[in-house]
Structure formats: C-alpha cells, structure tokens
Short mmCIF file of C-alpha atoms in Angstrom, two decimals:
data_model
loop_
_atom_site.label_atom_id
_atom_site.label_comp_id
_atom_site.label_asym_id
_atom_site.label_seq_id
_atom_site.Cartn_x
_atom_site.Cartn_y
_atom_site.Cartn_z
CA MET A 24 7.20 93.53 -18.72
CA LEU A 25 10.63 95.07 -17.66
CA THR A 26 11.44 91.44 -16.50
CA SER A 27 10.75 89.72 -19.86
CA THR A 28 12.80 92.63 -21.55
CA PHE A 29 15.90 91.75 -19.40
CA ARG A 30 15.34 87.98 -19.81
CA LEU A 31 15.35 88.42 -23.20
CA LEU A 32 18.61 90.95 -23.39
CA ARG A 33 20.06 87.65 -20.97
CA ILE A 34 19.12 85.60 -23.70
CA ILE A 35 20.59 87.50 -26.50
CA TYR A 36 23.93 88.03 -24.55
CA THR A 37 24.19 84.40 -24.00
CA VAL A 38 23.58 83.71 -27.69
CA MET A 39 26.37 85.69 -28.58
CA ARG A 40 28.38 84.80 -25.55
CA PHE A 41 28.45 81.17 -26.88
CA ARG A 42 28.63 81.48 -30.43
CA LEU A 43 25.77 80.23 -31.28
CA ASP A 44 25.50 82.40 -34.12
CA VAL A 45 26.49 79.27 -36.14
CA PHE A 46 22.84 78.06 -35.70
CA ILE A 47 21.84 81.24 -37.45
CA PRO A 48 21.54 81.14 -41.32
CA PHE A 49 23.33 84.34 -41.90
CA SER A 50 22.78 84.33 -45.76
CA VAL A 51 19.10 84.97 -45.35
CA LEU A 52 19.88 88.28 -43.29
CA PRO A 53 19.99 91.78 -44.44
CA TRP A 54 23.67 92.60 -44.82
CA TYR A 55 23.55 95.19 -41.69
CA LEU A 56 22.09 92.37 -39.41
CA ARG A 57 24.91 90.32 -40.52
CA TYR A 58 27.53 92.80 -39.63
CA THR A 59 26.27 94.00 -36.51
CA LEU A 60 25.74 90.35 -35.31
CA GLY A 61 29.17 89.66 -36.40
CA LEU A 62 30.62 92.43 -34.41
CA ILE A 63 28.72 91.12 -31.15
CA CYS A 64 29.54 87.75 -31.74
CA SER A 65 33.24 88.69 -31.43
CA ILE A 66 32.73 88.36 -27.55
CA GLY A 67 32.51 84.74 -27.71
CA ARG A 68 35.66 83.94 -29.60
CA LYS A 69 37.21 82.06 -26.34
CA GLN A 70 34.21 79.47 -26.71
CA ALA A 71 34.67 79.11 -30.39
CA SER A 72 37.03 76.23 -30.02
CA GLN A 73 34.38 74.64 -28.52
CA ASN A 74 31.98 72.39 -31.09
CA LYS A 75 28.48 73.76 -31.06
CA GLY A 76 27.07 70.97 -29.56
CA GLU A 77 29.11 71.67 -26.63
CA ARG A 78 28.27 75.51 -26.60
CA LEU A 79 24.91 74.87 -26.95
CA ARG A 80 25.14 72.64 -23.54
CA LEU A 81 26.99 75.26 -21.99
CA ALA A 82 24.53 78.11 -22.64
CA LEU A 83 21.56 76.54 -21.93
CA GLU A 84 22.91 75.57 -18.40
CA SER A 85 24.11 79.15 -17.93
CA LEU A 86 20.11 80.32 -18.60
CA GLY A 87 19.04 78.25 -15.40
CA PRO A 88 17.03 75.19 -14.72
CA ILE A 89 13.92 75.82 -16.82
CA PHE A 90 16.68 76.07 -20.19
CA VAL A 91 18.43 72.92 -18.86
CA LYS A 92 15.18 70.93 -18.80
CA PHE A 93 14.58 72.35 -22.45
CA GLY A 94 17.78 70.94 -23.35
CA GLN A 95 17.26 67.47 -21.84
CA ILE A 96 13.98 67.06 -23.94
CA LEU A 97 15.66 68.18 -27.04
CA SER A 98 18.23 65.47 -26.74
CA THR A 99 15.69 62.97 -27.15
CA ARG A 100 14.74 64.39 -30.60
CA ARG A 101 17.37 62.98 -32.45
CA ASP A 102 14.78 62.47 -35.28
CA LEU A 103 15.79 66.26 -35.58
CA LEU A 104 19.43 66.81 -34.18
CA ASP A 105 22.61 66.22 -35.44
CA ASP A 106 23.89 63.09 -33.39
CA ASN A 107 26.88 65.05 -31.82
CA ILE A 108 24.37 67.81 -30.69
CA ALA A 109 22.04 65.21 -29.07
CA ASP A 110 24.97 63.51 -27.33
CA GLU A 111 26.03 66.96 -25.74
CA LEU A 112 22.50 67.92 -24.69
CA ALA A 113 22.19 64.29 -23.02
CA LYS A 114 24.91 65.21 -20.46
CA LEU A 115 22.79 68.10 -19.27
CA GLN A 116 22.76 67.50 -15.58
CA ASP A 117 19.49 68.89 -13.77
CA LYS A 118 21.20 69.59 -10.53
CA VAL A 119 20.42 73.22 -9.21
CA PRO A 120 20.44 75.28 -6.14
CA ALA A 121 17.83 74.20 -3.19
CA PHE A 122 15.34 76.76 -2.01
CA PRO A 123 15.12 77.10 1.61
CA GLY A 124 13.44 74.68 3.93
CA HIS A 125 11.16 77.35 5.69
CA VAL A 126 9.30 78.14 2.35
CA ALA A 127 9.33 74.46 1.29
CA GLN A 128 7.30 74.48 5.03
CA SER A 129 4.94 76.94 3.82
CA ILE A 130 3.79 75.38 0.58
CA ILE A 131 3.40 72.11 2.44
CA GLU A 132 1.49 73.78 4.97
CA ARG A 133 -0.84 76.00 2.52
CA ASP A 134 -1.64 72.84 0.13
CA LEU A 135 -2.25 70.17 2.97
CA LYS A 136 -4.07 73.16 5.65
CA ALA A 137 -2.10 71.97 8.72
CA PRO A 138 1.02 72.57 10.44
CA VAL A 139 4.25 70.30 9.48
CA SER A 140 4.44 69.08 13.13
CA GLU A 141 0.72 67.93 12.76
CA LEU A 142 1.30 66.26 9.59
CA PHE A 143 5.15 64.56 10.21
CA ALA A 144 6.33 62.89 13.62
CA GLU A 145 9.79 64.57 12.07
CA PHE A 146 10.64 66.84 8.94
CA SER A 147 13.77 67.35 7.90
CA ALA A 148 14.08 71.20 6.68
CA THR A 149 17.31 70.15 4.64
CA PRO A 150 16.42 68.92 0.92
CA LEU A 151 17.34 65.55 0.07
CA ALA A 152 18.05 66.42 -3.69
CA SER A 153 16.86 69.65 -5.57
CA ALA A 154 16.00 69.44 -9.47
CA SER A 155 14.56 72.10 -11.44
CA ILE A 156 11.01 71.55 -11.08
CA ALA A 157 10.98 70.74 -7.37
CA GLN A 158 12.87 69.39 -4.44
CA VAL A 159 12.52 66.49 -2.10
CA HIS A 160 12.58 66.58 1.98
CA THR A 161 12.55 63.73 4.12
CA ALA A 162 9.94 62.85 6.56
CA LYS A 163 8.35 60.54 8.96
CA LEU A 164 4.75 60.49 9.74
CA HIS A 165 3.49 60.02 12.92
CA SER A 166 2.38 56.08 12.43
CA GLY A 167 5.97 55.61 11.77
CA GLU A 168 6.56 55.28 7.88
CA ASP A 169 9.63 56.86 6.79
CA VAL A 170 8.66 58.92 3.86
CA VAL A 171 9.90 61.43 1.12
CA VAL A 172 8.22 64.88 0.54
CA LYS A 173 7.96 66.42 -2.69
CA VAL A 174 7.66 70.33 -2.92
CA ILE A 175 7.17 72.39 -6.21
CA ARG A 176 9.59 75.30 -6.49
CA PRO A 177 7.46 78.64 -5.33
CA LYS A 178 6.76 80.68 -8.21
CA ILE A 179 8.12 78.21 -10.82
CA GLU A 180 4.85 78.46 -12.75
CA LYS A 181 5.33 82.07 -13.47
CA THR A 182 9.02 81.70 -14.57
CA ILE A 183 8.13 78.77 -17.00
CA SER A 184 5.35 80.72 -18.63
CA LYS A 185 7.73 83.88 -19.55
CA ASP A 186 10.50 81.81 -20.73
CA ILE A 187 8.24 79.29 -22.80
CA SER A 188 6.83 82.76 -24.45
CA LEU A 189 10.27 83.64 -25.37
CA LEU A 190 11.14 80.10 -26.57
CA TYR A 191 8.07 80.68 -28.99
CA THR A 192 9.31 83.90 -29.85
CA LEU A 193 12.80 82.26 -30.65
CA ALA A 194 11.25 79.19 -32.48
CA HIS A 195 9.17 81.15 -34.74
CA LEU A 196 11.69 83.44 -35.54
CA VAL A 197 14.20 80.49 -36.17
CA ALA A 198 11.20 78.76 -38.42
CA ASN A 199 10.87 82.11 -40.52
CA LEU A 200 14.37 82.48 -41.40
CA SER A 201 15.29 79.42 -43.47
CA ALA A 202 14.25 75.97 -44.77
CA ASP A 203 16.74 74.35 -42.57
CA GLY A 204 15.16 76.30 -39.39
CA ARG A 205 11.55 75.13 -40.59
CA ARG A 206 13.35 71.40 -40.90
CA LEU A 207 14.00 71.21 -37.28
CA ARG A 208 10.56 72.26 -36.59
CA PRO A 209 11.25 74.39 -33.48
CA VAL A 210 7.85 75.23 -32.72
CA GLU A 211 6.79 71.89 -32.53
CA VAL A 212 9.78 71.43 -30.07
CA VAL A 213 8.63 74.04 -27.74
CA THR A 214 5.21 72.45 -27.77
CA ASP A 215 6.20 69.32 -26.72
CA TYR A 216 8.15 71.09 -24.17
CA GLU A 217 5.76 73.08 -22.64
CA TYR A 218 3.10 70.21 -22.48
CA THR A 219 5.80 67.95 -20.74
CA ILE A 220 6.72 70.50 -18.22
CA LEU A 221 3.18 71.45 -17.33
CA ASP A 222 2.40 68.25 -16.50
CA GLU A 223 5.61 67.94 -14.29
CA LEU A 224 3.89 70.89 -12.72
CA ASP A 225 1.02 68.82 -11.15
CA LEU A 226 2.03 66.82 -8.29
CA ALA A 227 -1.53 65.12 -7.99
CA LYS A 228 -1.17 64.10 -11.74
CA GLU A 229 2.21 62.40 -11.14
CA ALA A 230 0.38 60.62 -7.75
CA GLY A 231 -2.15 59.22 -9.97
CA ASN A 232 0.40 58.16 -12.34
CA THR A 233 2.66 56.25 -9.85
CA GLY A 234 -0.58 54.55 -8.32
CA LEU A 235 -1.47 52.98 -11.89
CA LEU A 236 2.18 52.00 -12.17
CA GLN A 237 2.18 50.22 -9.10
CA ARG A 238 -1.15 48.37 -9.46
CA ASN A 239 0.38 47.38 -12.88
CA PHE A 240 3.47 45.67 -10.90
CA THR A 241 1.67 44.58 -7.97
CA ASN A 242 3.91 41.53 -6.53
CA SER A 243 6.12 41.33 -9.39
CA GLU A 244 9.58 40.22 -9.16
CA LEU A 245 10.73 42.61 -11.59
CA LEU A 246 10.07 46.11 -10.42
CA TYR A 247 8.83 47.96 -7.10
CA VAL A 248 7.19 51.06 -7.14
CA PRO A 249 6.96 53.07 -3.88
CA GLN A 250 3.37 53.80 -2.08
CA VAL A 251 1.99 57.32 -2.41
CA TYR A 252 -0.04 58.73 0.82
CA TRP A 253 -2.89 60.16 -0.93
CA ASP A 254 -3.85 61.83 2.19
CA TYR A 255 -0.74 64.03 1.96
CA SER A 256 -0.53 64.42 -1.51
CA HIS A 257 -1.86 67.59 -3.51
CA ARG A 258 -0.90 69.84 -6.62
CA ASN A 259 2.23 71.07 -5.23
CA VAL A 260 3.10 68.25 -2.33
CA MET A 261 3.06 64.92 -2.74
CA VAL A 262 4.54 62.40 0.11
CA MET A 263 5.54 58.45 -0.86
CA GLU A 264 7.37 55.93 0.90
CA ARG A 265 11.03 56.54 1.35
CA ILE A 266 12.68 53.61 -0.59
CA SER A 267 16.39 52.00 -0.15
CA GLY A 268 18.54 50.79 -2.90
CA ILE A 269 21.61 51.37 -4.96
CA PRO A 270 21.36 53.69 -7.68
CA VAL A 271 21.35 51.92 -10.99
CA ALA A 272 24.51 53.76 -12.51
CA ASP A 273 26.54 52.97 -9.36
CA ILE A 274 28.10 50.01 -10.95
CA ASP A 275 30.96 49.37 -8.42
CA ALA A 276 28.48 49.31 -5.67
CA LEU A 277 26.29 46.93 -7.70
CA ASN A 278 29.61 44.81 -8.13
CA LYS A 279 30.23 44.77 -4.71
CA ALA A 280 26.88 43.62 -3.66
CA ASN A 281 27.35 40.37 -6.26
CA VAL A 282 24.39 41.72 -8.66
CA ASP A 283 24.20 39.05 -11.66
CA MET A 284 24.37 41.91 -13.88
CA LYS A 285 23.09 39.91 -16.96
CA CYS A 286 20.00 39.34 -15.14
CA LEU A 287 19.55 42.65 -14.62
CA ALA A 288 20.26 44.11 -17.78
CA GLU A 289 17.43 41.46 -19.53
CA ARG A 290 15.01 42.51 -16.65
CA GLY A 291 15.20 46.04 -17.61
CA VAL A 292 14.09 45.36 -21.45
CA GLU A 293 11.38 42.83 -20.07
CA ILE A 294 10.18 45.29 -17.95
CA PHE A 295 10.08 48.10 -20.99
CA PHE A 296 8.42 45.44 -23.28
CA THR A 297 5.86 44.61 -20.75
CA GLN A 298 4.65 48.31 -19.85
CA VAL A 299 4.42 48.99 -23.53
CA PHE A 300 2.96 45.88 -24.96
CA SER A 301 1.00 44.56 -21.81
CA HIS A 302 0.30 47.35 -20.06
CA SER A 303 0.09 50.30 -22.91
CA PHE A 304 1.42 52.46 -20.07
CA PHE A 305 5.17 53.25 -19.77
CA HIS A 306 7.64 55.56 -17.33
CA ALA A 307 8.90 57.40 -20.07
CA ASP A 308 11.33 59.47 -17.68
CA MET A 309 13.57 56.58 -16.97
CA HIS A 310 17.47 58.03 -16.91
CA PRO A 311 19.40 56.52 -14.34
CA GLY A 312 18.33 59.00 -11.34
CA ASN A 313 15.16 57.79 -11.14
CA ILE A 314 15.92 54.21 -10.98
CA PHE A 315 17.10 51.99 -8.05
CA VAL A 316 18.22 48.44 -7.71
CA ASP A 317 16.58 46.04 -4.60
CA VAL A 318 19.86 43.92 -4.21
CA SER A 319 18.29 41.75 -0.99
CA ASN A 320 18.47 38.84 -3.70
CA PRO A 321 21.37 39.97 -5.87
CA GLN A 322 20.96 37.02 -8.31
CA LYS A 323 17.15 37.95 -8.91
CA PRO A 324 17.73 41.74 -8.35
CA LYS A 325 14.84 44.12 -8.70
CA TYR A 326 14.21 47.66 -10.04
CA ILE A 327 12.96 50.32 -8.14
CA ALA A 328 11.42 53.49 -10.17
CA ILE A 329 10.44 57.09 -9.00
CA ASP A 330 9.42 60.11 -10.38
CA CYS A 331 6.45 59.31 -12.77
CA ALA A 332 5.79 62.52 -14.31
CA ILE A 333 6.07 61.77 -17.50
CA MET A 334 4.55 58.72 -18.52
CA GLY A 335 3.62 57.36 -22.01
CA SER A 336 1.06 55.13 -23.62
CA LEU A 337 0.08 53.54 -26.95
CA ASP A 338 -2.88 52.40 -28.15
CA ASP A 339 -3.61 48.77 -29.98
CA ALA A 340 -2.59 50.44 -33.80
CA ASP A 341 0.62 52.25 -32.03
CA LYS A 342 1.45 48.98 -30.61
CA SER A 343 0.76 46.51 -33.57
CA TYR A 344 2.50 48.99 -35.84
CA LEU A 345 5.53 48.93 -33.50
CA ALA A 346 5.65 45.03 -33.38
CA ARG A 347 5.50 44.34 -36.53
CA ASN A 348 7.72 47.13 -37.87
CA LEU A 349 10.38 45.69 -35.58
CA LEU A 350 9.70 42.24 -36.44
CA ALA A 351 10.01 43.03 -40.16
CA PHE A 352 13.06 44.93 -40.12
CA PHE A 353 15.23 41.91 -38.00
CA GLN A 354 13.56 39.78 -41.10
CA ARG A 355 15.07 42.52 -43.61
CA ASP A 356 11.41 42.69 -45.12
CA TYR A 357 11.71 46.36 -46.33
CA ARG A 358 8.86 46.46 -48.55
CA MET A 359 6.68 45.22 -45.38
CA VAL A 360 8.03 48.06 -43.49
CA ALA A 361 7.56 50.57 -46.12
CA GLU A 362 3.73 49.26 -46.43
CA LEU A 363 2.98 49.45 -42.24
CA HIS A 364 3.75 52.95 -42.51
CA VAL A 365 1.59 53.86 -45.61
CA GLU A 366 -1.12 51.33 -43.98
CA SER A 367 -1.14 53.33 -40.57
CA GLY A 368 -1.74 56.71 -42.10
CA TRP A 369 1.61 58.11 -40.96
CA VAL A 370 2.71 58.68 -44.44
CA PRO A 371 0.35 60.43 -47.21
CA LYS A 372 -1.60 57.55 -48.89
CA GLY A 373 -0.35 58.53 -52.25
CA THR A 374 3.41 57.24 -51.21
CA PRO A 375 5.40 55.61 -53.66
CA VAL A 376 6.06 52.30 -51.72
CA HIS A 377 8.99 51.15 -53.86
CA ALA A 378 10.83 54.40 -53.34
CA PHE A 379 10.35 54.66 -50.07
CA GLU A 380 11.13 50.71 -49.22
CA SER A 381 14.32 51.51 -51.23
CA ALA A 382 15.13 54.59 -48.81
CA ILE A 383 14.62 52.43 -45.39
CA ARG A 384 16.76 49.53 -46.72
CA SER A 385 19.48 52.68 -47.69
CA VAL A 386 19.23 53.34 -43.89
CA CYS A 387 18.84 49.77 -42.36
CA GLU A 388 20.91 47.63 -44.05
CA PRO A 389 24.14 48.61 -42.89
CA MET A 390 23.11 48.39 -39.35
CA PHE A 391 23.48 44.36 -39.99
CA ALA A 392 27.33 44.93 -40.70
CA LYS A 393 27.50 44.40 -37.18
CA PRO A 394 26.60 41.57 -35.08
CA LEU A 395 23.17 41.23 -34.18
CA LYS A 396 23.66 41.91 -30.57
CA ASP A 397 25.16 45.39 -31.40
CA ILE A 398 22.35 46.53 -33.44
CA SER A 399 20.43 49.64 -31.46
CA PHE A 400 16.74 49.10 -31.14
CA GLY A 401 16.33 53.08 -30.58
CA GLN A 402 18.97 53.68 -33.93
CA VAL A 403 16.35 51.59 -35.41
CA LEU A 404 13.35 53.58 -34.58
CA ILE A 405 15.36 57.07 -35.10
CA GLY A 406 16.55 55.64 -38.51
CA LEU A 407 12.90 54.93 -39.72
CA PHE A 408 11.50 58.12 -38.14
CA GLN A 409 13.94 60.10 -40.20
CA THR A 410 13.36 57.87 -43.32
CA ALA A 411 9.50 58.63 -42.95
CA ARG A 412 10.14 62.12 -42.36
CA ARG A 413 11.57 62.90 -46.07
CA PHE A 414 8.04 61.33 -46.90
CA ASN A 415 6.09 63.78 -44.96
CA MET A 416 5.91 61.53 -42.14
CA GLU A 417 4.36 63.30 -39.05
CA VAL A 418 6.10 62.15 -35.98
CA GLN A 419 3.85 61.36 -33.24
CA PRO A 420 4.24 62.32 -29.62
CA GLN A 421 3.59 59.13 -27.96
CA LEU A 422 6.64 57.64 -30.36
CA VAL A 423 8.83 60.14 -29.55
CA LEU A 424 8.57 59.35 -25.96
CA LEU A 425 8.57 55.66 -26.67
CA GLU A 426 11.97 56.15 -28.77
CA LYS A 427 13.54 58.11 -25.94
CA THR A 428 12.59 55.72 -23.38
CA LEU A 429 14.17 52.81 -25.23
CA LEU A 430 17.55 54.89 -25.96
CA ASN A 431 17.66 55.12 -22.18
CA ILE A 432 16.65 51.45 -21.34
CA GLU A 433 19.07 50.52 -24.47
CA GLY A 434 21.68 52.33 -22.94
CA LEU A 435 21.41 51.37 -19.60
CA GLY A 436 21.27 47.71 -20.03
CA ARG A 437 24.31 47.75 -22.19
CA GLN A 438 26.35 49.74 -19.40
CA LEU A 439 25.43 46.96 -16.83
CA TYR A 440 26.24 44.32 -18.87
CA PRO A 441 27.78 44.94 -22.46
CA ASP A 442 26.95 41.74 -24.54
CA LEU A 443 23.20 42.25 -23.71
CA ASP A 444 21.45 41.22 -26.66
CA LEU A 445 18.19 43.13 -26.64
CA TRP A 446 17.31 41.20 -29.76
CA VAL A 447 17.10 38.18 -27.87
CA THR A 448 14.85 39.24 -24.94
CA ALA A 449 12.78 41.22 -27.06
CA LYS A 450 12.11 38.60 -29.95
CA PRO A 451 10.00 36.35 -28.05
CA PHE A 452 8.22 39.01 -26.67
CA LEU A 453 6.79 40.56 -29.65
CA GLU A 454 6.22 37.32 -31.23
CA ARG A 455 4.10 36.30 -28.28
CA TRP A 456 2.08 39.39 -28.26
CA MET A 457 1.55 39.39 -31.96
CA ARG A 458 0.25 35.84 -31.17
CA GLU A 459 -2.02 36.90 -28.62
CA GLN A 460 -3.43 39.63 -30.68
CA MET A 461 -4.79 37.25 -33.06
CA GLY A 462 -5.31 33.74 -30.83
CA PRO A 463 -8.87 32.82 -29.06
CA LYS A 464 -6.99 34.55 -25.83
CA ARG A 465 -7.45 37.73 -27.11
CA VAL A 466 -11.28 36.64 -28.23
CA MET A 467 -12.08 35.63 -24.72
CA GLU A 468 -10.50 39.11 -23.55
CA GLU A 469 -12.65 41.21 -25.72
CA VAL A 470 -15.76 39.36 -24.35
CA ARG A 471 -14.59 39.83 -20.85
CA LYS A 472 -14.44 43.13 -21.57
CA GLN A 473 -17.60 43.87 -23.20
CA ALA A 474 -19.61 41.47 -20.59
CA PRO A 475 -19.98 44.67 -18.26
CA GLN A 476 -21.75 46.59 -20.85
CA TRP A 477 -23.69 43.91 -22.21
CA ALA A 478 -25.06 42.90 -18.83
CA GLY A 479 -26.13 46.39 -18.29
CA GLN A 480 -28.37 46.19 -21.10
CA LEU A 481 -29.72 42.94 -19.85
CA PRO A 482 -33.28 44.59 -18.34
CA GLN A 483 -33.85 46.29 -21.64
CA ILE A 484 -33.64 43.24 -23.54
CA PRO A 485 -37.29 42.52 -23.47
CA ASN A 486 -37.93 45.86 -24.71
CA LEU A 487 -35.73 45.71 -27.26
CA VAL A 488 -37.07 42.25 -28.47
CA PHE A 489 -40.62 43.55 -28.39
CA SER A 490 -39.96 46.55 -30.23
CA ALA A 491 -37.53 44.82 -32.97
CA LEU A 492 -40.43 42.24 -33.81
CA SER A 493 -42.89 45.49 -33.82
CA GLN A 494 -40.61 47.11 -36.34
CA MET A 495 -40.83 43.72 -38.35
CA SER A 496 -44.34 43.53 -38.19
CA HIS A 497 -44.65 46.92 -39.30
CA GLN A 498 -41.68 46.29 -42.00
CA GLU A 499 -44.09 43.49 -43.32
CA GLU A 500 -47.21 45.89 -43.57
CA ARG A 501 -45.15 48.08 -45.47
CA LEU A 502 -43.33 45.73 -47.33
CA GLN A 503 -47.21 44.31 -48.65
CA ALA A 504 -48.39 48.06 -49.56
CA GLN A 505 -45.14 48.50 -51.51
CA THR A 506 -45.77 45.53 -53.41
CA GLU A 507 -49.43 45.67 -54.02
CA ALA A 508 -48.47 49.34 -55.60
CA ILE A 509 -45.75 47.94 -57.49
CA ASN A 510 -48.07 45.44 -59.29
CA LYS A 511 -50.41 48.19 -59.49
CA LEU A 512 -48.05 50.09 -61.61
CA GLY A 513 -46.98 47.20 -63.46
CA GLN A 514 -50.31 46.51 -65.01
CA GLU A 515 -50.94 50.27 -65.42
CA LEU A 516 -47.79 50.34 -67.25
CA LYS A 517 -48.56 46.79 -68.95
CA LYS A 518 -51.92 48.37 -69.94
CA SER A 519 -50.50 51.90 -71.27
CA ARG A 520 -48.02 49.48 -73.60
CA LYS A 521 -51.13 48.03 -74.76
CA ASN A 522 -53.27 50.88 -75.61
CA THR A 523 -50.46 53.39 -77.02
CA PRO A 524 -51.23 52.63 -80.49
CA PHE A 525 -54.97 53.59 -79.66
CA ARG A 526 -53.45 56.67 -77.70
CA LEU A 527 -51.10 57.72 -80.96
CA LEU A 528 -54.25 57.69 -83.03
CA GLY A 529 -56.63 59.72 -80.98
CA ALA A 530 -53.96 62.55 -80.55
CA ILE A 531 -53.68 62.47 -84.54
CA SER A 532 -57.32 62.40 -84.78
CA LEU A 533 -58.27 65.12 -82.79
CA GLY A 534 -55.29 67.37 -83.96
CA THR A 535 -56.44 67.25 -87.53
CA ALA A 536 -59.71 67.98 -86.31
CA TRP A 537 -58.24 71.04 -84.93
CA ILE A 538 -56.45 72.20 -87.91
CA ILE A 539 -59.54 71.65 -90.21
CA THR A 540 -62.02 73.18 -88.22
CA ASP A 541 -62.96 76.59 -87.12
CA PRO A 542 -63.42 75.99 -82.87
CA VAL A 543 -66.16 78.56 -83.04
CA SER A 544 -68.33 76.36 -85.21
CA LEU A 545 -68.45 73.62 -82.78
CA THR A 546 -71.02 75.67 -80.61
CA HIS A 547 -73.15 75.07 -83.95
CA ILE A 548 -73.35 71.80 -84.80
CA LYS A 549 -75.75 72.33 -88.07
CA ASP A 550 -72.86 74.50 -89.27
CA ALA A 551 -69.91 72.28 -88.52
CA ASP A 552 -68.08 70.36 -90.95
CA LEU A 553 -69.15 66.36 -90.61
CA THR A 554 -65.38 65.40 -91.50
CA SER A 555 -63.78 67.24 -88.68
CA PHE A 556 -66.64 66.67 -85.95
CA GLY A 557 -66.05 62.72 -86.63
CA LEU A 558 -62.29 63.33 -86.21
CA LEU A 559 -63.07 64.87 -82.94
CA LEU A 560 -65.15 62.44 -81.65
CA LEU A 561 -63.13 59.37 -82.61
CA GLY A 562 -59.82 61.17 -80.76
CA LEU A 563 -62.03 61.69 -77.71
CA TYR A 564 -63.09 58.08 -77.83
CA LEU A 565 -59.22 56.58 -78.52
CA LEU A 566 -57.92 59.05 -75.78
CA VAL A 567 -60.45 59.12 -72.81
CA LEU A 568 -62.78 56.19 -73.06
CA LYS A 569 -61.40 53.15 -74.60
CA PRO A 570 -60.24 51.27 -71.40
#
C-alpha cells in the first residue's frame, strides 16, 4: 500500500512537472481544485514552452519502462488522438537499463531446471539488448548452434499490475471529468494496453506465435522467421536461432550492400497483405527494431522478422470488409463504403446511409487531390474509423492492430523507397483475393476443409440412413392417421352443417316446453299438459336421436 501511494505521488508530481494539466478540463473542477492545481503546476513552467505532445512523451519516459510501453501502444490509437500527440508518442524509444546477468541466469535455471553450463556450451552474461519487458543474451548450444536467450525481467508482473491499477484509476478520473475525456475512451485504451502487455509476459505464447509464422512462410523468398528451440523455452525464457542481417532502418548499410530498395519496399507490402488475407495471422509489432534484411541476394532481398509477442488475426468477415472497403474507396464509391459499415454491424442498423456517405466523402475526397502514390492506406483507415466513430461505431481491437501495422509497413516502405505506390502493389492482391472468395477454387477449398469431418461420419452413415428411413416410415403412419382424422372431422362438420336446422328446432321445442310446463308434473304424465309433453319429446328427438 505504501509503495502504491509513493508511486501515485510520483505520477502526480510528473503530471505537474511537465504541465500535463493542459489535458485536465479545469472548467468542470471546483474552484478550490482549480486554484490548488494551478499553484502546483507553476513548478513546471520551464517545460511550458514545449508542445503538449512532447511534454507527454517526456513525462512517460521519466515514469519508466511500463509507461513508455503504454505510450507506444497509445501512439497507435490515432483514431482517438490528435496527430501531433500521436507523432510525438511514436518517438518513444524502448531502451531501458539492463538487469544483472546473474539474475538472468537464475531465472533461466529456475525455469529450465538445469544449470546454465548444462544447458549451453557458451552463455554471455552481458545482455545483447534490453527492453521494458525482457532482455536478450547470446549463447551457443552444445550441438553447436548459435542462439539468443530471451528472459523476462524479474518481478515485472507485480510492477505491471500496480501500474495498470493506477492507470485504470487515472482513466476513470479522466472519463468522469468531461465529455472530451469520455471521447478519448481512456478506460478502453488501458484495457487494450493490459491485454497486450500481459501477452508479452508469456514467452511460451510468443514461441507458439513464432512457430506458426515460421510455418506460414516455410521456403518463402519473402520472409524468414528464426527457429524456436522448444526444449529450452518456457513462460519466462525463450531460446531461438540467432540471425544475422542488416537492421531495416539502416538505409546507409542497405545502400552500401546494393540492395534493390524498390524490390525491398514492395516485398514488405506483399508480406503484409499475404499475412492478412492469405494466412489471417499477421505480425502486429513490425517496427524497425523487429525487422532485419538478409542481403545475401541484394537484388531479391529477404526480410527477417523477430519478436512475435503481438500478433493479429482477422476472420473472413473482417477480411471481406477490409478488402471491399479499400477497393470501394479507391473507386470513390462512398455509398458502398457506408453500406459496408452498416452491413457489417459495426455501426447501428438504423444509421442514415446518406448522412454517413456524405461524412465519408468529406473526409476521403480531399485525399484524391494528391497523386495516387502519395495516398496513405493507414490514413484512409484512420479517416474511415474516425468518421464511423461519430456514427457510434465501436472500434474492433483486431482492426486497431491492423491499422498500427499498416502504418508501420507503409512508413517503412516509403522510407526505403519514397516513390513506393502502395496501391499498385495492393490492388491486384485485393482483387485476386476477392475473386478467390467467390470462385470454384474457394468451393473446393471448403470441400477439402470439411472432408475430414465428413470422413469421420462415414461409419455412422448406415445407422443414420436406417434411422432416417424409420423416421420416414413412422412419419407416413402419422401422416395417414392425421389424414383419416381430418377426413372424419370433415364428415362430422358436414353432417353438423346438414343437421343444424333440426338441432335449432329441437332446442326451441325444449325451451318452449320448459317455459310452459311445471317440471314436477312430468313425473305424473297423466297430469302433464299434452302440448308441453309433445314439445319435449320433439325436442329430444331432434337433438339426440336424429342421426
């Protein structure tokens, strides 16, 4: 409790020091809080000359790696943030001090249940790289392979848990202060962060992601994914092949290696669309630090991807939505874009399509004032999401990851080759994918997919056929019985209709006899009135005895 209190006080101090009070809607606060906060904020006057996005970035850096990671994830929510704030947060560098090598060794030995000397022929206690969640050491297996060992930071889960609790408290405070605070959806942002960072704490999950991505690109000329050594991997430790390549952001080194930059940029786009539309499983953290280039064949360079902690996936409905929206956008069919949003259920069914179409046109049409090669796919998605949010669209988490990845790929591609025309590369891919979804090839794929399930039912087919025939037989018997009952009822109704006048006359006779006769006298016929007695007999005959 004391630790949490000190942490909260430090956060408050940082907010005041960097003048983050500009994010606080003072107009809705009581007067005494306005004056108190204004006085305290005076300690941060020297930072006031910087723009608020830069101050926010510096504040997160001063609070440590967990908040740096939060800022990195927040920078991807351009559907919520102003562009200048998102741009500043994108500058956050996840470079933090390493923890001691002997601590890393103890974690490895605890999780893998063996001394480091038994596990590895060589192990470097000096980390190769260090980040907010884990750090990496180089090693060599006894079988001779060079590997890297990724180790989760000690006690990081407890630190993250405390910081997330504080972030939730701050998020609820911001959301409750004003409508602008609610518009930023701070609680939703913290929830996304919690989900993402907790995934990064489980290296067993990252190893599984790496293995699947590797299988998807087996023997591919586009992308290489390092091998995972499963016997040496655990929740807190992961061992994988050590790769060699040029960091993708090192443009000078790539140029010196005579890499075909146009081919490299276009291959990056092809990898992205292959992952999204062919595999439905894409690397969602493809910033430059996680991408290297194999330049052994500089005219056909190959990408190398590491760090598969954050992955995204799209179902068929998501892919269809995305492909059709992008194609409709570049055909300027804004009516189709609006209808697709309503059809998908991501905006309410009652949304006026005409108004929605007009709003989309006002956002997207100015983009076509630029050359097609300069139009940003990422900005297209951001514009669509921001517009749809005004019509109560709930942003889908998988699309947020997709948007972030697309922005990274697009920015990287144009850094490598400024004249990259993303649409030239993407349009044939999207059109081909749409054709495949509707053609005979897709039908055959569905048949092949269902074949094992059908094969499993083959031994049961005789019983199923016998059961079906038995049911048909019983159904015929029931149908015949029902038909006979209906015919009988029809005859009765027909008879009833035929005898209705007689029944009515009989009822009238009985009623008349009852009115004019003393019922007691009927026990003594000699005393009964003959007229009444005659009416009584006639009524009984007509009602009961006449067929």
